[in-house]
mmCIF file of C-alpha atoms in Angstrom:
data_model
loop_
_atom_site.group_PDB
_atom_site.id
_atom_site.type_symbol
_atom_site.label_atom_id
_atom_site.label_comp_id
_atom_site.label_asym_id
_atom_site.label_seq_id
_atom_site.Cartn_x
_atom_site.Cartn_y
_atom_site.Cartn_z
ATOM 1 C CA UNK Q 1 -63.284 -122.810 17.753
ATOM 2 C CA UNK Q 2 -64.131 -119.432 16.705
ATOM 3 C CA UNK Q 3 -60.308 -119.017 14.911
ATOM 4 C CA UNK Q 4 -60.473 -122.353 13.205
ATOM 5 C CA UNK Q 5 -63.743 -121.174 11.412
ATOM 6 C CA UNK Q 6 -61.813 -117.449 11.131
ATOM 7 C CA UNK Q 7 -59.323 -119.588 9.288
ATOM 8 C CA UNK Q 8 -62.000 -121.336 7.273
ATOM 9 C CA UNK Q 9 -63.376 -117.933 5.872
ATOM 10 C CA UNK Q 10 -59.578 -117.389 4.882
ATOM 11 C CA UNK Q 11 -58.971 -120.141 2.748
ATOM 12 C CA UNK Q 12 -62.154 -119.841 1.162
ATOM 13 C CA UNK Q 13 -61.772 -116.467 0.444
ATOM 14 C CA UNK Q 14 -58.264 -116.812 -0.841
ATOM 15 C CA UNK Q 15 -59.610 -119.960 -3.297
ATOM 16 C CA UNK Q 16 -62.027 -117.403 -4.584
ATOM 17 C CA UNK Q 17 -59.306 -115.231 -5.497
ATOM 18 C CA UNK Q 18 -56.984 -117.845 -7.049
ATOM 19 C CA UNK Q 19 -60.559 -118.948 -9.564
ATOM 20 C CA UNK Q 20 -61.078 -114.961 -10.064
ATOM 21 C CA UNK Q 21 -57.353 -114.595 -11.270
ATOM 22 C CA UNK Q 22 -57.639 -117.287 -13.453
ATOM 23 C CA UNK Q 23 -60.632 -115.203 -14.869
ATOM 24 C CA UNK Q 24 -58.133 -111.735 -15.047
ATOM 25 C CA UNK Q 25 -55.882 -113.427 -16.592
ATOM 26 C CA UNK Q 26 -57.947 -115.193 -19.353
ATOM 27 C CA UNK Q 27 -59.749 -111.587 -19.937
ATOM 28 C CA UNK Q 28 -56.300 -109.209 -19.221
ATOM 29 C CA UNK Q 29 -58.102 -107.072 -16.556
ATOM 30 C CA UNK Q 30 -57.827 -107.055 -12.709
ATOM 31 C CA UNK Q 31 -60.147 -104.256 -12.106
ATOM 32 C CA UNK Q 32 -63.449 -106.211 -11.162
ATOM 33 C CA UNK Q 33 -61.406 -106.664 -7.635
ATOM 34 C CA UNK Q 34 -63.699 -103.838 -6.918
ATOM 35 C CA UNK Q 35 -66.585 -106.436 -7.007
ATOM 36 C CA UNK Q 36 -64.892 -108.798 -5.351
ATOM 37 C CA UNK Q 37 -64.247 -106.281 -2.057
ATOM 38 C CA UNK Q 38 -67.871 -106.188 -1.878
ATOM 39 C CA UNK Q 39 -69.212 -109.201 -2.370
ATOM 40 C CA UNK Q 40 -66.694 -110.992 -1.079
ATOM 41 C CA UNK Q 41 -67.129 -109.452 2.198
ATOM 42 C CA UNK Q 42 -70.713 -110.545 2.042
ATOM 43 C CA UNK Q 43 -69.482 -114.020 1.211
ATOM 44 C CA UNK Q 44 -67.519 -114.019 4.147
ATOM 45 C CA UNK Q 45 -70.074 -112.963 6.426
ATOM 46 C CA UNK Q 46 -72.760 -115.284 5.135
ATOM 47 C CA UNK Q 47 -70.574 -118.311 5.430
ATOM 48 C CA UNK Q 48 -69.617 -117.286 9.145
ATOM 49 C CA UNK Q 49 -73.595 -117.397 9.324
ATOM 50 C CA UNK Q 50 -73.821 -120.588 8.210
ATOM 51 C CA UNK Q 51 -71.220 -122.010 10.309
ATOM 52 C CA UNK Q 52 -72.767 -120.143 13.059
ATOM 53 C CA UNK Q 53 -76.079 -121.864 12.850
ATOM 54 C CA UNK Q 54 -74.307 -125.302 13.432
ATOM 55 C CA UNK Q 55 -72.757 -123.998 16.527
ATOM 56 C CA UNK Q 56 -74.977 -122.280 18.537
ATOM 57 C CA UNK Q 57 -76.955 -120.157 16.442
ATOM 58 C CA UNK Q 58 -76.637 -116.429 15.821
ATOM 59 C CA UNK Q 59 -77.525 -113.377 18.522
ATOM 60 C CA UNK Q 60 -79.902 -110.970 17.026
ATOM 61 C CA UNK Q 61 -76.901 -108.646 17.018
ATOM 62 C CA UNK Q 62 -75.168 -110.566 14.843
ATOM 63 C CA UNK Q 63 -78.233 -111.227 12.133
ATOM 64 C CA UNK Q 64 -77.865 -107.598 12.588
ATOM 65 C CA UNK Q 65 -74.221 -107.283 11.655
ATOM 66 C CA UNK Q 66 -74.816 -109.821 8.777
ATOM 67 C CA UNK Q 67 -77.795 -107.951 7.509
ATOM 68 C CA UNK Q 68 -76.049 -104.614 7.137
ATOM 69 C CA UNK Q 69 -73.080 -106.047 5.913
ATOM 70 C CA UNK Q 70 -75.271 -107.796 2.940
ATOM 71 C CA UNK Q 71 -76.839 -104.470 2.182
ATOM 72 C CA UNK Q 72 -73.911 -102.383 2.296
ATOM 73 C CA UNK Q 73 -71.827 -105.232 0.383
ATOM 74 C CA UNK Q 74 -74.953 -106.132 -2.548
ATOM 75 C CA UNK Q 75 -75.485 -102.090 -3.521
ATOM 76 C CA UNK Q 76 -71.561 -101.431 -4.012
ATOM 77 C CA UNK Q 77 -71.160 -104.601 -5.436
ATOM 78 C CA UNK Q 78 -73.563 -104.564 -7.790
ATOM 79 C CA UNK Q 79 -73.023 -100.472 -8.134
ATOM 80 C CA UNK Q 80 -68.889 -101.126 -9.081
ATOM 81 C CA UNK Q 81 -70.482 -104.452 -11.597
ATOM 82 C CA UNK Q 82 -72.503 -102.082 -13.872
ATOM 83 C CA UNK Q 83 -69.752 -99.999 -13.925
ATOM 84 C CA UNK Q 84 -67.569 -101.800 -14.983
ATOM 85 C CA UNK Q 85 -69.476 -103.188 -17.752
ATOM 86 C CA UNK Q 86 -70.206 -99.569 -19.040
ATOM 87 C CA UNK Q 87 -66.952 -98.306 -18.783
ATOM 88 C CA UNK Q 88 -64.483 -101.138 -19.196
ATOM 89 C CA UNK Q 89 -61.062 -101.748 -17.018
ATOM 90 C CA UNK Q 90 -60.110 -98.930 -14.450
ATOM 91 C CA UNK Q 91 -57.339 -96.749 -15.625
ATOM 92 C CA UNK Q 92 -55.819 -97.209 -12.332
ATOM 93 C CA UNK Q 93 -55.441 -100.556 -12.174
ATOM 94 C CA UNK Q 94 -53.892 -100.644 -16.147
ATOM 95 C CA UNK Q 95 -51.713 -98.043 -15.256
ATOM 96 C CA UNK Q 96 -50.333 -100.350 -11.576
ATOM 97 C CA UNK Q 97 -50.454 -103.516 -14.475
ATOM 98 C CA UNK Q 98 -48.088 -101.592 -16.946
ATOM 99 C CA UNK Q 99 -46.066 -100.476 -14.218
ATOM 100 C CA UNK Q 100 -45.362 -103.878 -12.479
ATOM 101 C CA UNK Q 101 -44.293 -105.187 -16.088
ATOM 102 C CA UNK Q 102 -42.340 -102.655 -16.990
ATOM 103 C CA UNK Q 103 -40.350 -101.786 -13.582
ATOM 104 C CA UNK Q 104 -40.297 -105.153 -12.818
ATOM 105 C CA UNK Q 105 -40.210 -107.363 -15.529
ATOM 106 C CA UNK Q 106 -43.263 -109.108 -14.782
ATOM 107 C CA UNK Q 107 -45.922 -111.486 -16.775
ATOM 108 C CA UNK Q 108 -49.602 -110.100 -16.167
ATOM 109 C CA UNK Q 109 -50.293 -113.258 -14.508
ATOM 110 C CA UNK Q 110 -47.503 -112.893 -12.051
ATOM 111 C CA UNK Q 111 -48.354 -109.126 -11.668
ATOM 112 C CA UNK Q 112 -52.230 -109.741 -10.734
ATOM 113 C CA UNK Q 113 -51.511 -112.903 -8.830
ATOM 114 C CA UNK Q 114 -48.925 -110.888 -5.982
ATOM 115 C CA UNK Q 115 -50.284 -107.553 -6.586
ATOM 116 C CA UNK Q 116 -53.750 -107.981 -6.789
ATOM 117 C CA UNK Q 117 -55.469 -111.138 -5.662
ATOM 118 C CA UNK Q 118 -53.079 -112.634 -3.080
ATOM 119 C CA UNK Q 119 -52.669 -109.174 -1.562
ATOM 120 C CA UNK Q 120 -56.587 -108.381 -2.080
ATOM 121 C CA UNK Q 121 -58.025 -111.274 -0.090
ATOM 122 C CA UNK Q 122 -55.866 -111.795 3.126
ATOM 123 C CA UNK Q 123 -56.707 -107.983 3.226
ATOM 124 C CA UNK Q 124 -60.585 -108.092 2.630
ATOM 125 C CA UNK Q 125 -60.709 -110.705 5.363
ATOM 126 C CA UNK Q 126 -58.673 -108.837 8.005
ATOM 127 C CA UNK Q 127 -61.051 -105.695 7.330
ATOM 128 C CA UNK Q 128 -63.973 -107.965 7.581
ATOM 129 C CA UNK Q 129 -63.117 -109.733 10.805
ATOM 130 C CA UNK Q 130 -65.447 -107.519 13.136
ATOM 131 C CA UNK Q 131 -69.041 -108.340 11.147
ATOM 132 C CA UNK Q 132 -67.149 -112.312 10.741
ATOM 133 C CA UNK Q 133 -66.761 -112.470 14.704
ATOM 134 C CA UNK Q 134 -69.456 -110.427 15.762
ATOM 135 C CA UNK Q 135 -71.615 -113.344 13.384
ATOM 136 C CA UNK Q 136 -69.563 -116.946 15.233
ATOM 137 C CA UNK Q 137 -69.793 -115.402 18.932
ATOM 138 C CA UNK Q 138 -73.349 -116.623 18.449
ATOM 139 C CA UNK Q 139 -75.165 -116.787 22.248
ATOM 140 C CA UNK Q 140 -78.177 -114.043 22.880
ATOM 141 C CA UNK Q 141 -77.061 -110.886 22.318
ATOM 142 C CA UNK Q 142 -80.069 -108.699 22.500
ATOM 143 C CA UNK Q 143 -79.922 -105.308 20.102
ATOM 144 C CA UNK Q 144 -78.653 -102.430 22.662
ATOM 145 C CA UNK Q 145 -78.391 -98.908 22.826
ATOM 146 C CA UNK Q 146 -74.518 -99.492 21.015
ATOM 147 C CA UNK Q 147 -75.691 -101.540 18.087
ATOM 148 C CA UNK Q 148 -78.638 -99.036 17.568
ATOM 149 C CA UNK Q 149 -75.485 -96.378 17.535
ATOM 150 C CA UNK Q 150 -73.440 -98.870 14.951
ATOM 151 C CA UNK Q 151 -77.244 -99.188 12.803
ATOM 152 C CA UNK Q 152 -77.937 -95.241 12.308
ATOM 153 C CA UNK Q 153 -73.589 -94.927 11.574
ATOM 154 C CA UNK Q 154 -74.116 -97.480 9.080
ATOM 155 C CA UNK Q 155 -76.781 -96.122 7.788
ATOM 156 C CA UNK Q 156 -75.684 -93.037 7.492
ATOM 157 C CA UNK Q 157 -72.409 -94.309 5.555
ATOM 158 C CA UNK Q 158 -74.455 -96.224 2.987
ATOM 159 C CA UNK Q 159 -77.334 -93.934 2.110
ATOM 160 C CA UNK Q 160 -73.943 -91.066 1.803
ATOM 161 C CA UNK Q 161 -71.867 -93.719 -0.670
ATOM 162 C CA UNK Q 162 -75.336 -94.411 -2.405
ATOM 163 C CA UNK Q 163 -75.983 -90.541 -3.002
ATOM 164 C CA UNK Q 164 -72.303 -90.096 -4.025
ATOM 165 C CA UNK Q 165 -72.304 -92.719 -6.274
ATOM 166 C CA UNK Q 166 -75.350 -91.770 -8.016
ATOM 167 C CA UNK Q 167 -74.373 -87.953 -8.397
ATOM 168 C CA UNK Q 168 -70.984 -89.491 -10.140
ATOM 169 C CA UNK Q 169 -72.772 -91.644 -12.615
ATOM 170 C CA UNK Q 170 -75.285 -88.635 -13.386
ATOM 171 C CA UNK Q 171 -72.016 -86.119 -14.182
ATOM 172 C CA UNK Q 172 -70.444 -88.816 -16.014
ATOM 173 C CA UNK Q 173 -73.170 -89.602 -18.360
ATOM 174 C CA UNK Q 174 -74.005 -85.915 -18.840
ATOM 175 C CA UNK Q 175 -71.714 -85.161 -22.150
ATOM 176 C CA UNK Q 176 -71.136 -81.492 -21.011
ATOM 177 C CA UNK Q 177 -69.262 -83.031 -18.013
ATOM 178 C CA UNK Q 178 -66.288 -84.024 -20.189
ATOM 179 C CA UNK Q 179 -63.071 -82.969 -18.659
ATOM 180 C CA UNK Q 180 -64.521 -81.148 -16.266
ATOM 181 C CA UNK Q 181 -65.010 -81.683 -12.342
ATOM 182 C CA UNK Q 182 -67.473 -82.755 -10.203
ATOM 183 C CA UNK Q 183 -68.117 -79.907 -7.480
ATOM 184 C CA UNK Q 184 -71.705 -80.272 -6.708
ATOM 185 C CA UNK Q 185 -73.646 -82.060 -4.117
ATOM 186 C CA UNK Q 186 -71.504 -84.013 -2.020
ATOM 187 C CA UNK Q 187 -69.234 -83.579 -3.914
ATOM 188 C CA UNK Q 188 -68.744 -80.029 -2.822
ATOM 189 C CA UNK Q 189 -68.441 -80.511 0.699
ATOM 190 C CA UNK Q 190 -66.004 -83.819 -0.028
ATOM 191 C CA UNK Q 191 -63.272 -84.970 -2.879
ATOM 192 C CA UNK Q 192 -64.448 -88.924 -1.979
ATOM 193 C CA UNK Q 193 -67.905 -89.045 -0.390
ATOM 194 C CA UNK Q 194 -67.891 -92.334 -1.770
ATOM 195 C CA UNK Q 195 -64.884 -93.326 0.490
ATOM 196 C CA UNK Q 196 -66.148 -91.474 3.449
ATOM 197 C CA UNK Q 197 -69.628 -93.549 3.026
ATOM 198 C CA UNK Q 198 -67.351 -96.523 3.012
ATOM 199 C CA UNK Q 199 -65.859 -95.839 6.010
ATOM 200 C CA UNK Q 200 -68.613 -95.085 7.793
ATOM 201 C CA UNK Q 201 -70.672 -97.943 7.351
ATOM 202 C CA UNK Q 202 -67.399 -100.143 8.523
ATOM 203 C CA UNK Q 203 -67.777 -98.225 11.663
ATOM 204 C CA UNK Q 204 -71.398 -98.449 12.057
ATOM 205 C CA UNK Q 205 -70.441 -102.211 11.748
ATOM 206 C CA UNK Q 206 -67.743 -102.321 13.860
ATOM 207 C CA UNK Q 207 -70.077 -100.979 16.908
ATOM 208 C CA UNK Q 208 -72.784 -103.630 16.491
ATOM 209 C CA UNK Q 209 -69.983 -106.331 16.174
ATOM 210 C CA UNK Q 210 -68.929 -105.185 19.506
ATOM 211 C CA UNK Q 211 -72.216 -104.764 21.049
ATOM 212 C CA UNK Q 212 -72.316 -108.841 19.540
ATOM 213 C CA UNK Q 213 -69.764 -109.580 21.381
ATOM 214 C CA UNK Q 214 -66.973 -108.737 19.072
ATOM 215 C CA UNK Q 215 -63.095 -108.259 20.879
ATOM 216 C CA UNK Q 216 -61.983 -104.581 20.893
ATOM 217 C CA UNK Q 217 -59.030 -105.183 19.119
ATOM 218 C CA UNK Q 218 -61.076 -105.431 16.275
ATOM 219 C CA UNK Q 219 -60.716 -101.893 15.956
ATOM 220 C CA UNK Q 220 -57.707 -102.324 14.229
ATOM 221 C CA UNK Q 221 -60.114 -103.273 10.720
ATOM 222 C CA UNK Q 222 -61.915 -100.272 10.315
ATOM 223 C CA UNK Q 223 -58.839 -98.018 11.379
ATOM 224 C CA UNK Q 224 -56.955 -99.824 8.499
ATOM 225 C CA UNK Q 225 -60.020 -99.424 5.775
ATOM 226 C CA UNK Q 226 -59.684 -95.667 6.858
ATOM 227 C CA UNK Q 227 -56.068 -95.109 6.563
ATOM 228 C CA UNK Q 228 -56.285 -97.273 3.224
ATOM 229 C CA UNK Q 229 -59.097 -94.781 1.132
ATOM 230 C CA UNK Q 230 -57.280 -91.869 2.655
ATOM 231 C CA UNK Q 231 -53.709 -92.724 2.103
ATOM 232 C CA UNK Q 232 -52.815 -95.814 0.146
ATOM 233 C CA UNK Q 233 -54.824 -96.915 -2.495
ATOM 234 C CA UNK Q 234 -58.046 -95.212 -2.301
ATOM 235 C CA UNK Q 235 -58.285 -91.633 -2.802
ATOM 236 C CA UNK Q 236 -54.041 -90.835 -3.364
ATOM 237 C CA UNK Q 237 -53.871 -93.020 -6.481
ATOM 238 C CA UNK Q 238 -57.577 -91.345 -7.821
ATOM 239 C CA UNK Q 239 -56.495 -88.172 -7.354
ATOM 240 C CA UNK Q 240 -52.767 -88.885 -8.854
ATOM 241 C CA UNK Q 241 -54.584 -89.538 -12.152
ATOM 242 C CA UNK Q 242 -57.175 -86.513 -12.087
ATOM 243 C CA UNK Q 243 -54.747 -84.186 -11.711
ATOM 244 C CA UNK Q 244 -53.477 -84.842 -14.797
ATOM 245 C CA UNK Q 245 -56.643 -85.279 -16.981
ATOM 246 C CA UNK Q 246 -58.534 -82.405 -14.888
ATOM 247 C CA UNK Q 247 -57.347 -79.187 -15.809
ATOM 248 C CA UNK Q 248 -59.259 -77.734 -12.162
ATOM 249 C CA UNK Q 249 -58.805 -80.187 -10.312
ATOM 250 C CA UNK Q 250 -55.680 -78.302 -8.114
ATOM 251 C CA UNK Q 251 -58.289 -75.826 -7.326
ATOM 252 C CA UNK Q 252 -60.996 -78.172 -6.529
ATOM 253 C CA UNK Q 253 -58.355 -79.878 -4.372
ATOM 254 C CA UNK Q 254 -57.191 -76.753 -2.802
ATOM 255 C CA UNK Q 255 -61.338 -75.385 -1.774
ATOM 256 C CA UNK Q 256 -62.336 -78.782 -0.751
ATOM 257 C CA UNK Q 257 -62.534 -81.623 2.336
ATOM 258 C CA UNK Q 258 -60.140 -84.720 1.148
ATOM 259 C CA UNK Q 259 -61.975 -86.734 2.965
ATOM 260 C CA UNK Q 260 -64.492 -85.341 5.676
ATOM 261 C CA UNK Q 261 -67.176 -83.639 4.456
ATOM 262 C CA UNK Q 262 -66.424 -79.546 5.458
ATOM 263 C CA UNK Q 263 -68.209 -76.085 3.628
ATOM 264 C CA UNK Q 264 -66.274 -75.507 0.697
ATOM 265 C CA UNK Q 265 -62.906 -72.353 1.309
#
């Protein structure tokens, strides 16, 4: 049962993404996906909740799981929306857009159907499997020593992204800061404290999944959010663009942490 309403959470997450392209396409910007990672993993996790109080009910480990996964999800979310609306489309995602047409010869539409949403939401669902199982398992898990563990690594993750996030806007907004690099707070011990936040809380969620009742293969999702902010699209194709609007960032680069927070060299 459990993989037909896995499958469920699929299509509905890839219709989603079909109605949000429409959207991109009638506005000529894909870069709200941002949002849509968010919330959408909320979505997913609510609507396992719902199908999970039809069949069985849900564990207090997994109203656990779904709870942090609404508060992690609703702050970014709504974080990357405001954004968004300040600051308009993300140069990275214009400069994958132009790139697509011009290498490849393709429309915008065709560009932010393959590239973009089709890719984005089979992707956002694998990486949310662990808080979408450890929801359906359902039965009476009570809240152990492990999901405690998962809670405070979750916690941990969010309240880091939150702090990040804020000390970004602040530098941002702050006209002195223009062309110039963030090195303080966080941001001195870490290039993404954002990302590492990120990752953390997918952790913290992956342990109370398990504790849930969750497989251990379901590892595999928060091992592939990691390797995604620190190799493929998260911090590599940030950093490819501030090193060439940010005179210092090479030597930002070269005294601090890619990814783990560390004391500055």
């Amino acid at each position: 049962m459990i993989w037909g309403q896995l499958g469920l959470n699929l299509a509905v997450i890839v219709a989603v993404m079909l109605l949000l392209w429409r959207y991109a396409v009638a506005i000529r910007d894909v870069s709200f996906i941002d949002i849509v990672w968010a919330w959408g993993m909320v979505l997913l996790a609510g609507h396992s909740a719902l199908m999970a109080a039809k069949h069985g009910g849900i564990s207090p480990t997994g109203w656990l799981v779904l709870g942090v996964t609404a508060i992690w999800g609703l702050r970014l979310g709504t974080h990357l929306l405001l954004r968004w609306r300040r600051l308009g489309p993300d140069p990275r995602y214009i400069r994958i857009m132009a790139s697509l047409q011009e290498k490849r010869g393709w429309g915008f539409a065709k560009a932010a159907l393959i590239q973009v949403f089709l890719l984005q939401g089979p992707l956002l669902w694998f990486v949310c499997l662990p808080a979408q199982i450890g929801i359906l398992v359902g039965g009476d898990a009570a809240i152990g020593g492990l999901a405690l563990a998962g809670l405070g690594l979750a916690a941990t993750g969010i309240i880091f992204e939150s702090i990040g996030d804020a000390q970004l806007e602040a530098f941002r907004k702050n006209p002195a800061s223009h062309g110039q690099v963030l090195n303080t707070g966080l941001w001195r011990y870490t290039r993404h404290p954002n990302y590492f936040g990120d990752a953390c809380a997918w952790w913290g969620i992956w342990l109370i999944a398990i504790s849930a009742g969750a497989p251990i293969w379901t590892i595999a999702s928060p091992v592939s959010l990691t390797w995604t902010l620190m190799k493929w699209s998260g911090a590599p194709m940030l950093e490819k663009g501030l090193k060439r609007s940010r005179p210092g960032y090479a030597d930002y680069v070269a005294r601090t942490s890619g990814f783990f927070p560390l004391p500055p060299k």
